[in-house]
Short mmCIF file of C-alpha atoms in Angstrom, two decimals:
data_model
loop_
_atom_site.label_atom_id
_atom_site.label_comp_id
_atom_site.label_asym_id
_atom_site.label_seq_id
_atom_site.Cartn_x
_atom_site.Cartn_y
_atom_site.Cartn_z
CA MET R 1 161.56 51.39 69.70
CA ALA R 2 161.40 51.43 66.03
CA PRO R 3 160.46 55.45 65.81
CA ALA R 4 163.76 55.94 68.14
CA THR R 5 165.74 54.76 64.77
CA GLY R 6 164.81 57.18 62.82
CA LEU R 7 165.29 59.83 65.17
CA GLY R 8 168.60 58.36 65.31
CA ALA R 9 169.63 58.03 62.38
CA ALA R 10 168.79 61.75 62.00
CA PHE R 11 170.85 62.66 64.89
CA VAL R 12 173.93 60.39 63.52
CA ALA R 13 173.67 62.26 60.21
CA ASP R 14 174.20 65.24 61.91
CA GLY R 15 177.52 64.34 63.37
CA HIS R 16 176.23 62.89 66.85
CA ARG R 17 177.08 59.74 68.71
CA VAL R 18 173.84 57.91 69.67
CA THR R 19 173.70 55.09 71.85
CA ILE R 20 169.86 53.68 72.38
CA VAL R 21 168.48 51.77 75.52
CA ALA R 22 166.61 48.72 74.16
CA ASN R 23 166.04 45.21 73.78
CA SER R 24 169.00 43.28 72.63
CA GLU R 25 166.36 42.14 69.96
CA TYR R 26 166.43 45.07 68.36
CA GLU R 27 170.08 45.33 67.62
CA ALA R 28 170.36 45.45 64.18
CA LEU R 29 168.05 47.44 63.88
CA VAL R 30 169.47 50.06 66.22
CA THR R 31 173.02 49.31 64.82
CA GLY R 32 171.66 49.82 61.35
CA ALA R 33 170.44 53.27 61.73
CA GLY R 34 174.39 54.13 62.97
CA CYS R 35 173.60 53.80 66.34
CA SER R 36 174.43 51.93 69.41
CA ILE R 37 172.77 49.90 71.14
CA ALA R 38 172.70 49.36 75.33
CA PRO R 39 171.07 46.45 75.49
CA ILE R 40 168.11 45.08 77.27
CA THR R 41 167.69 41.22 77.55
CA ALA R 42 165.21 41.26 80.52
CA PRO R 43 161.90 40.04 79.02
CA ILE R 44 158.58 42.57 79.28
CA THR R 45 156.02 40.19 79.02
CA PRO R 46 155.22 37.80 82.12
CA PRO R 47 155.36 34.17 80.92
CA SER R 48 152.49 32.67 79.29
CA GLY R 49 150.05 31.40 81.53
CA THR R 50 149.27 33.52 84.18
CA VAL R 51 145.76 34.70 84.35
CA GLY R 52 143.47 36.58 86.88
CA ALA R 53 145.38 38.74 89.81
CA ARG R 54 148.46 36.02 89.50
CA GLY R 55 148.53 37.55 85.83
CA VAL R 56 148.38 40.66 86.98
CA ARG R 57 151.33 40.70 89.79
CA ALA R 58 153.66 38.68 87.76
CA HIS R 59 153.11 40.85 84.44
CA LEU R 60 153.92 43.94 86.91
CA ALA R 61 156.97 42.12 88.71
CA THR R 62 158.45 41.44 85.30
CA LEU R 63 158.09 45.03 84.24
CA ARG R 64 159.97 45.80 87.57
CA THR R 65 162.92 44.05 86.50
CA TYR R 66 162.52 44.91 82.82
CA MET R 67 162.69 48.87 83.79
CA ASP R 68 165.18 48.34 86.63
CA GLN R 69 167.64 46.46 83.89
CA ALA R 70 167.00 49.71 81.63
CA ALA R 71 168.19 51.88 83.56
CA THR R 72 171.44 50.14 84.45
CA ALA R 73 171.74 50.07 80.70
CA ALA R 74 171.24 53.94 80.50
CA LEU R 75 173.22 54.93 83.46
CA ALA R 76 176.43 52.89 81.83
CA ALA R 77 175.31 54.21 78.20
CA ALA R 78 175.20 58.11 79.21
CA VAL R 79 178.47 58.18 80.63
CA GLY R 80 179.69 61.47 78.47
CA ALA R 81 176.58 62.33 76.81
CA GLU R 82 175.73 65.85 75.78
CA ALA R 83 171.65 65.32 75.97
CA VAL R 84 169.52 62.36 77.19
CA LEU R 85 166.18 62.11 75.87
CA THR R 86 163.75 59.73 77.61
CA ASN R 87 159.98 58.40 76.70
CA ALA R 88 157.19 57.94 78.95
CA ILE R 89 158.70 54.72 81.02
CA SER R 90 162.25 55.86 81.20
CA PRO R 91 161.87 59.56 83.23
CA TYR R 92 165.31 58.07 85.44
CA GLY R 93 166.49 59.84 82.31
CA HIS R 94 166.47 62.90 83.69
CA ASP R 95 167.98 62.31 87.51
CA ILE R 96 170.80 61.21 84.92
CA ALA R 97 170.75 64.28 82.98
CA GLU R 98 171.39 66.25 86.15
CA HIS R 99 174.17 64.51 87.95
CA LEU R 100 176.12 64.71 84.55
CA GLY R 101 175.21 68.56 84.12
CA VAL R 102 173.65 68.30 80.71
CA PRO R 103 170.05 69.50 79.18
CA SER R 104 167.09 66.48 78.91
CA ALA R 105 163.94 66.52 76.69
CA GLU R 106 161.42 63.95 77.00
CA ALA R 107 160.58 62.40 73.38
CA LEU R 108 157.38 60.72 73.47
CA LEU R 109 154.81 58.83 71.11
CA GLN R 110 151.96 59.17 72.93
CA PRO R 111 150.63 62.44 74.75
CA SER R 112 151.18 62.23 78.38
CA GLN R 113 150.22 65.52 79.78
CA PRO R 114 147.26 65.93 81.64
CA SER R 115 144.56 67.27 79.14
CA ALA R 116 140.64 67.90 78.40
CA ALA R 117 141.29 66.60 75.16
CA TYR R 118 141.94 62.81 76.39
CA PRO R 119 141.61 60.50 79.10
CA PRO R 120 144.84 59.11 80.65
CA MET R 121 146.89 56.28 78.24
CA ILE R 122 147.58 54.18 80.61
CA ALA R 123 143.79 53.73 81.00
CA SER R 124 142.59 55.03 77.37
CA GLY R 125 139.20 52.82 77.09
CA THR R 126 136.82 55.60 77.99
CA ASP R 127 136.70 59.34 77.27
CA LEU R 128 135.68 60.80 80.03
CA GLY R 129 134.79 64.37 78.26
CA ARG R 130 136.67 67.43 78.94
CA VAL R 131 136.53 67.32 83.24
CA GLY R 132 136.81 63.59 83.83
CA ASN R 133 139.71 63.10 81.79
CA ARG R 134 141.62 66.33 83.32
CA MET R 135 140.49 65.01 86.66
CA ALA R 136 141.79 61.22 85.49
CA GLY R 137 145.23 62.83 83.70
CA HIS R 138 146.00 63.96 86.99
CA LEU R 139 145.08 61.33 89.20
CA ALA R 140 147.07 59.08 86.80
CA GLN R 141 150.55 60.77 87.58
CA GLN R 142 149.94 59.95 91.02
CA VAL R 143 149.32 56.08 90.83
CA ARG R 144 152.70 54.07 91.35
CA THR R 145 154.37 52.53 88.42
CA PRO R 146 156.95 49.77 88.02
CA TYR R 147 159.47 52.33 86.96
CA ASP R 148 159.54 54.49 90.21
CA PRO R 149 161.52 51.84 92.35
CA ALA R 150 164.46 51.89 89.36
CA ARG R 151 163.58 56.05 89.05
CA GLN R 152 164.62 56.18 92.88
CA ARG R 153 168.01 53.92 92.48
CA VAL R 154 169.26 55.56 89.96
CA ARG R 155 168.94 59.23 91.97
CA SER R 156 170.05 56.73 95.21
CA GLU R 157 173.25 55.77 93.16
CA LEU R 158 174.24 59.06 91.87
CA GLY R 159 173.97 60.57 94.89
CA LEU R 160 171.00 63.02 94.37
CA PRO R 161 168.67 64.04 96.33
CA PRO R 162 165.44 61.84 96.97
CA GLU R 163 162.40 63.41 94.96
CA SER R 164 159.33 62.21 93.79
CA ARG R 165 158.03 61.70 90.49
CA ARG R 166 155.36 64.33 90.98
CA ALA R 167 158.04 67.02 92.72
CA ALA R 168 160.13 66.09 89.86
CA GLN R 169 157.51 67.36 87.06
CA ARG R 170 156.99 70.08 88.68
CA ARG R 171 160.40 71.01 89.03
CA ARG R 172 161.06 70.57 85.67
CA ARG R 173 157.86 71.75 84.07
CA SER R 174 158.71 75.20 85.76
CA GLN R 175 161.78 74.95 83.91
CA GLY R 176 160.10 74.33 80.63
CA LEU R 177 161.63 71.15 79.91
CA PRO R 178 160.76 70.29 76.31
CA ILE R 179 158.59 67.71 75.55
CA HIS R 180 158.54 66.60 72.23
CA HIS R 181 155.52 63.72 70.85
CA GLY R 182 156.37 62.22 67.57
CA ILE R 183 152.67 62.87 66.73
CA SER R 184 151.47 64.47 63.73
CA PRO R 185 148.86 66.80 64.69
CA ALA R 186 146.79 65.96 61.32
CA VAL R 187 146.19 62.85 63.44
CA LEU R 188 146.14 64.89 67.24
CA PRO R 189 144.85 68.43 66.95
CA ARG R 190 146.95 70.43 69.24
CA PRO R 191 144.83 70.36 72.66
CA ASP R 192 144.10 73.53 73.48
CA ASP R 193 145.03 73.13 77.33
CA TRP R 194 148.36 71.99 76.69
CA PRO R 195 151.75 74.45 78.13
CA ALA R 196 153.74 75.87 75.17
CA GLU R 197 156.66 73.73 75.90
CA LEU R 198 154.94 70.79 74.43
CA THR R 199 154.90 70.42 70.78
CA LEU R 200 153.45 68.10 68.02
CA ASP R 201 156.74 67.08 65.64
CA GLY R 202 154.88 64.91 63.57
CA PHE R 203 155.61 60.99 63.17
CA TRP R 204 159.08 59.84 63.78
CA TRP R 205 159.67 56.82 61.05
CA PRO R 206 161.74 54.20 62.03
CA HIS R 207 165.06 54.27 59.78
CA GLU R 208 164.21 51.88 56.77
CA PRO R 209 167.77 49.67 55.93
CA ASP R 210 168.90 50.40 52.65
CA ASP R 211 169.87 46.46 51.85
CA TRP R 212 166.41 45.11 52.72
CA ALA R 213 164.48 42.64 49.86
CA PRO R 214 161.09 40.96 50.24
CA PRO R 215 161.08 37.55 50.16
CA PRO R 216 160.36 35.72 46.49
CA SER R 217 157.13 34.24 48.11
CA LEU R 218 155.51 37.32 49.08
CA LEU R 219 156.48 39.92 45.93
CA GLU R 220 154.47 35.98 44.09
CA PHE R 221 151.61 36.09 46.97
CA LEU R 222 150.69 40.26 45.93
CA ASP R 223 151.20 39.58 42.01
CA ALA R 224 149.04 36.83 42.07
CA GLY R 225 145.76 38.52 43.24
CA PRO R 226 144.12 41.91 44.28
CA ALA R 227 145.77 43.70 47.17
CA PRO R 228 145.23 41.46 50.66
CA VAL R 229 144.48 42.14 53.90
CA VAL R 230 147.20 43.05 56.26
CA VAL R 231 146.85 41.05 59.54
CA THR R 232 149.64 42.20 62.03
CA LEU R 233 149.37 41.80 65.98
CA GLY R 234 152.57 43.44 67.84
CA SER R 235 155.09 42.10 69.88
CA ILE R 236 152.57 41.51 72.62
CA PRO R 237 151.48 37.81 72.72
CA THR R 238 148.19 37.03 70.88
CA SER R 239 145.55 35.28 72.42
CA SER R 240 144.03 32.24 71.16
CA ALA R 241 140.85 33.74 71.35
CA THR R 242 142.07 36.55 69.09
CA ALA R 243 143.85 34.08 66.87
CA ARG R 244 140.29 32.31 66.37
CA ALA R 245 138.13 35.38 65.83
CA VAL R 246 141.14 36.11 63.18
CA ALA R 247 140.48 32.30 61.07
CA ASP R 248 136.66 32.70 61.68
CA ALA R 249 137.13 36.05 59.90
CA LEU R 250 139.42 35.50 56.81
CA THR R 251 137.39 32.08 55.98
CA ALA R 252 133.57 34.01 56.32
CA THR R 253 135.53 36.88 54.15
CA LYS R 254 137.27 34.47 52.04
CA ALA R 255 139.75 37.24 51.94
CA ARG R 256 143.31 37.36 50.57
CA ALA R 257 145.52 37.47 53.71
CA VAL R 258 149.10 38.45 54.64
CA LEU R 259 149.49 37.27 58.48
CA GLN R 260 152.60 39.22 60.30
CA GLY R 261 154.33 38.28 63.25
CA GLU R 262 155.14 34.50 64.56
CA ASP R 263 151.47 34.23 66.75
CA LEU R 264 150.07 34.07 63.63
CA ARG R 265 151.45 31.03 62.03
CA GLN R 266 149.16 28.72 63.55
CA VAL R 267 146.05 30.53 61.71
CA ALA R 268 148.06 30.27 58.57
CA GLU R 269 148.97 26.99 58.68
CA HIS R 270 145.79 26.11 60.36
CA LEU R 271 143.60 28.26 56.85
CA GLY R 272 145.96 26.03 54.96
CA SER R 273 144.99 28.10 52.17
CA PRO R 274 146.74 29.67 49.09
CA ASP R 275 144.85 32.79 49.79
CA ILE R 276 146.86 33.17 52.99
CA LEU R 277 150.33 33.74 53.33
CA HIS R 278 152.40 34.16 56.51
CA VAL R 279 155.31 36.41 57.01
CA GLY R 280 157.94 37.52 59.20
CA GLU R 281 159.94 40.51 59.58
CA VAL R 282 158.65 43.36 56.96
CA PRO R 283 158.48 46.90 57.38
CA HIS R 284 154.97 48.19 57.31
CA SER R 285 156.38 51.04 54.90
CA TRP R 286 156.59 48.64 52.18
CA LEU R 287 154.06 46.41 53.10
CA LEU R 288 151.02 48.28 54.16
CA PRO R 289 150.83 50.27 51.20
CA ARG R 290 149.70 47.44 48.43
CA ALA R 291 147.42 46.05 51.16
CA ALA R 292 143.47 46.91 51.06
CA VAL R 293 142.58 46.75 54.87
CA VAL R 294 145.08 46.43 58.21
CA VAL R 295 143.78 44.79 61.35
CA HIS R 296 145.67 45.96 63.93
CA GLN R 297 145.62 46.09 67.49
CA ALA R 298 146.09 49.98 67.15
CA GLY R 299 149.33 51.02 68.78
CA ALA R 300 150.94 54.26 68.28
CA GLY R 301 153.40 53.05 65.71
CA ILE R 302 151.21 50.63 63.64
CA THR R 303 148.42 53.15 63.78
CA SER R 304 151.23 56.05 62.75
CA ALA R 305 152.12 53.44 59.47
CA THR R 306 148.69 52.56 58.63
CA LEU R 307 148.10 56.27 57.25
CA ARG R 308 151.08 56.57 56.04
CA ALA R 309 150.33 53.94 53.76
CA GLY R 310 146.56 55.79 53.57
CA ILE R 311 145.22 52.56 54.06
CA PRO R 312 141.94 52.08 56.13
CA SER R 313 142.20 50.31 60.07
CA VAL R 314 140.29 47.73 61.69
CA THR R 315 141.22 47.96 64.61
CA LEU R 316 141.55 44.96 67.90
CA PRO R 317 142.99 47.56 70.58
CA VAL R 318 143.80 46.01 74.53
CA HIS R 319 144.72 48.13 76.30
CA THR R 320 147.33 51.58 77.41
CA ASP R 321 147.11 53.96 74.44
CA GLN R 322 145.07 51.54 72.03
CA PRO R 323 141.97 52.31 72.48
CA PHE R 324 142.90 55.95 72.43
CA TRP R 325 144.45 55.54 68.85
CA ALA R 326 141.16 53.10 67.94
CA ARG R 327 138.88 56.00 68.44
CA ARG R 328 140.94 58.75 66.32
CA LEU R 329 141.06 56.73 63.43
CA VAL R 330 137.30 56.33 63.98
CA ALA R 331 137.36 60.22 64.01
CA LEU R 332 139.47 60.90 60.92
CA ASP R 333 137.12 58.10 59.50
CA ALA R 334 139.67 56.48 58.70
CA GLY R 335 139.25 53.07 60.31
CA THR R 336 135.95 51.10 61.53
CA GLU R 337 134.90 51.09 65.19
CA PRO R 338 137.00 49.86 67.25
CA ILE R 339 136.15 46.03 68.84
CA PRO R 340 137.93 45.63 71.88
CA ALA R 341 140.03 42.12 71.39
CA LYS R 342 138.45 40.63 74.48
CA ASP R 343 135.36 40.57 72.43
CA ALA R 344 136.26 39.97 69.69
CA ASP R 345 134.65 37.09 67.56
CA GLY R 346 135.26 35.92 63.94
CA GLY R 347 131.40 37.45 62.73
CA ARG R 348 132.36 41.11 64.51
CA LEU R 349 135.17 41.45 62.88
CA ALA R 350 134.10 39.47 59.57
CA ALA R 351 131.79 42.68 59.61
CA ALA R 352 134.32 45.13 60.21
CA ILE R 353 136.94 44.21 57.02
CA THR R 354 133.99 44.05 54.81
CA THR R 355 132.93 47.16 56.05
CA ALA R 356 136.43 48.49 55.60
CA LEU R 357 137.51 46.69 52.03
CA SER R 358 133.71 48.01 50.77
CA SER R 359 133.62 51.67 52.09
CA ARG R 360 134.48 54.97 50.11
CA GLN R 361 134.48 56.94 52.92
CA LEU R 362 137.21 55.14 54.77
CA ARG R 363 139.45 55.19 51.88
CA ASP R 364 138.87 58.92 51.18
CA GLY R 365 139.36 59.54 54.84
CA ALA R 366 142.40 57.44 55.20
CA HIS R 367 144.22 59.20 52.27
CA ALA R 368 143.53 62.35 53.57
CA VAL R 369 145.32 61.92 56.29
CA ARG R 370 148.17 60.40 54.41
CA ASP R 371 148.25 63.48 52.32
CA ALA R 372 148.94 66.09 55.14
CA LEU R 373 151.61 64.27 56.31
CA ARG R 374 153.75 63.70 53.43
CA GLY R 375 154.79 67.76 54.14
CA GLU R 376 155.82 67.04 57.75
CA ASN R 377 159.48 66.67 58.65
CA SER R 378 159.35 65.18 61.67
CA THR R 379 162.64 65.10 63.38
CA LEU R 380 163.62 68.22 62.54
CA PRO R 381 162.69 69.86 65.99
CA LEU R 382 164.75 67.88 68.06
CA GLN R 383 167.74 67.74 65.56
CA SER R 384 167.51 71.74 65.78
CA TRP R 385 167.93 71.54 69.51
CA LEU R 386 170.40 69.81 70.03
CA ARG R 387 172.34 71.94 66.95
CA ARG R 388 171.41 74.78 69.30
CA LEU R 389 172.56 73.41 72.79
CA ALA R 390 176.23 72.40 70.13
CA VAL R 391 175.89 76.35 69.67
CA THR R 392 175.47 77.44 73.52
CA SER R 393 178.05 74.81 74.81
#
């Protein structure tokens, strides 16, 4: 969600009114960028403790509820809109735009077009080769998703004729619907089988509040010794096994470390070391350039943030697009070989951290990507699209 605030702030600077459909917990971030929020209050993860088949069912049910509420929020927010931007899990935005008679475009943080260059992001754990990737990508487009019921409801409520997701994708593709990716071509070279309407705009960076200041305890910690390892594992709950692997790896390496996120608070308290500091919300644009290595799950946002900072990564991918980004880091000489979170243990993680701390190759690779990203103006393509709409309307 955070990259949307960077786009939103750029649109606001151009004189547009912007509403972002987002979890209510992000209200301060959204409004701080000059945008309005259409809040989603439903959780995106199920209650902890659900495992096995029951856990999968609970997860899918939670996602369906979340996406249905998101669709309701989008319906209310879009009244009077001049254009609608959608992401990978909100295709009903196109249906809303169709009803309003306004243009729409996709703004994606992961590639979704079937391609020989990558497997489908819903299950990116294994690169299947050029033929396998393309076949799997097309098959993935036929799988029923948690947002399909929400999309069908939106079309029904708006009086639009029934239309399958596949039929809608074919129709919009034939119309040349713009599909923008907040991805740098320095990180993902443009696939040779992409149609012309797909663009790589560069990473969309989160809006940074002007009044943020680092807590004194963090400044004191950073000043007290060498650059630390930063461990930040995202918003999805961290398993107890992964938390234990982090604790064991930090004990084995004796590395100074900053642990970010509520799930890692207990790790810091358990270790009880003056060389370990737990922090809450700290902008990655400020924190990561002060790190020596970043341990993360390889989501799109944190991957791009580490590359922007020029810092080597140690990755613990869990699901969906995370294995894909972890492999991209290896290909760029900016990350160690991924350790799937389910297979993580203290020994493997400690070895990877030690390698990342000592490898000149990884540091040079991360620096090379950092330097390539500096010249990109990633919000300009979508700003230009909106400006052209204003001229022609």
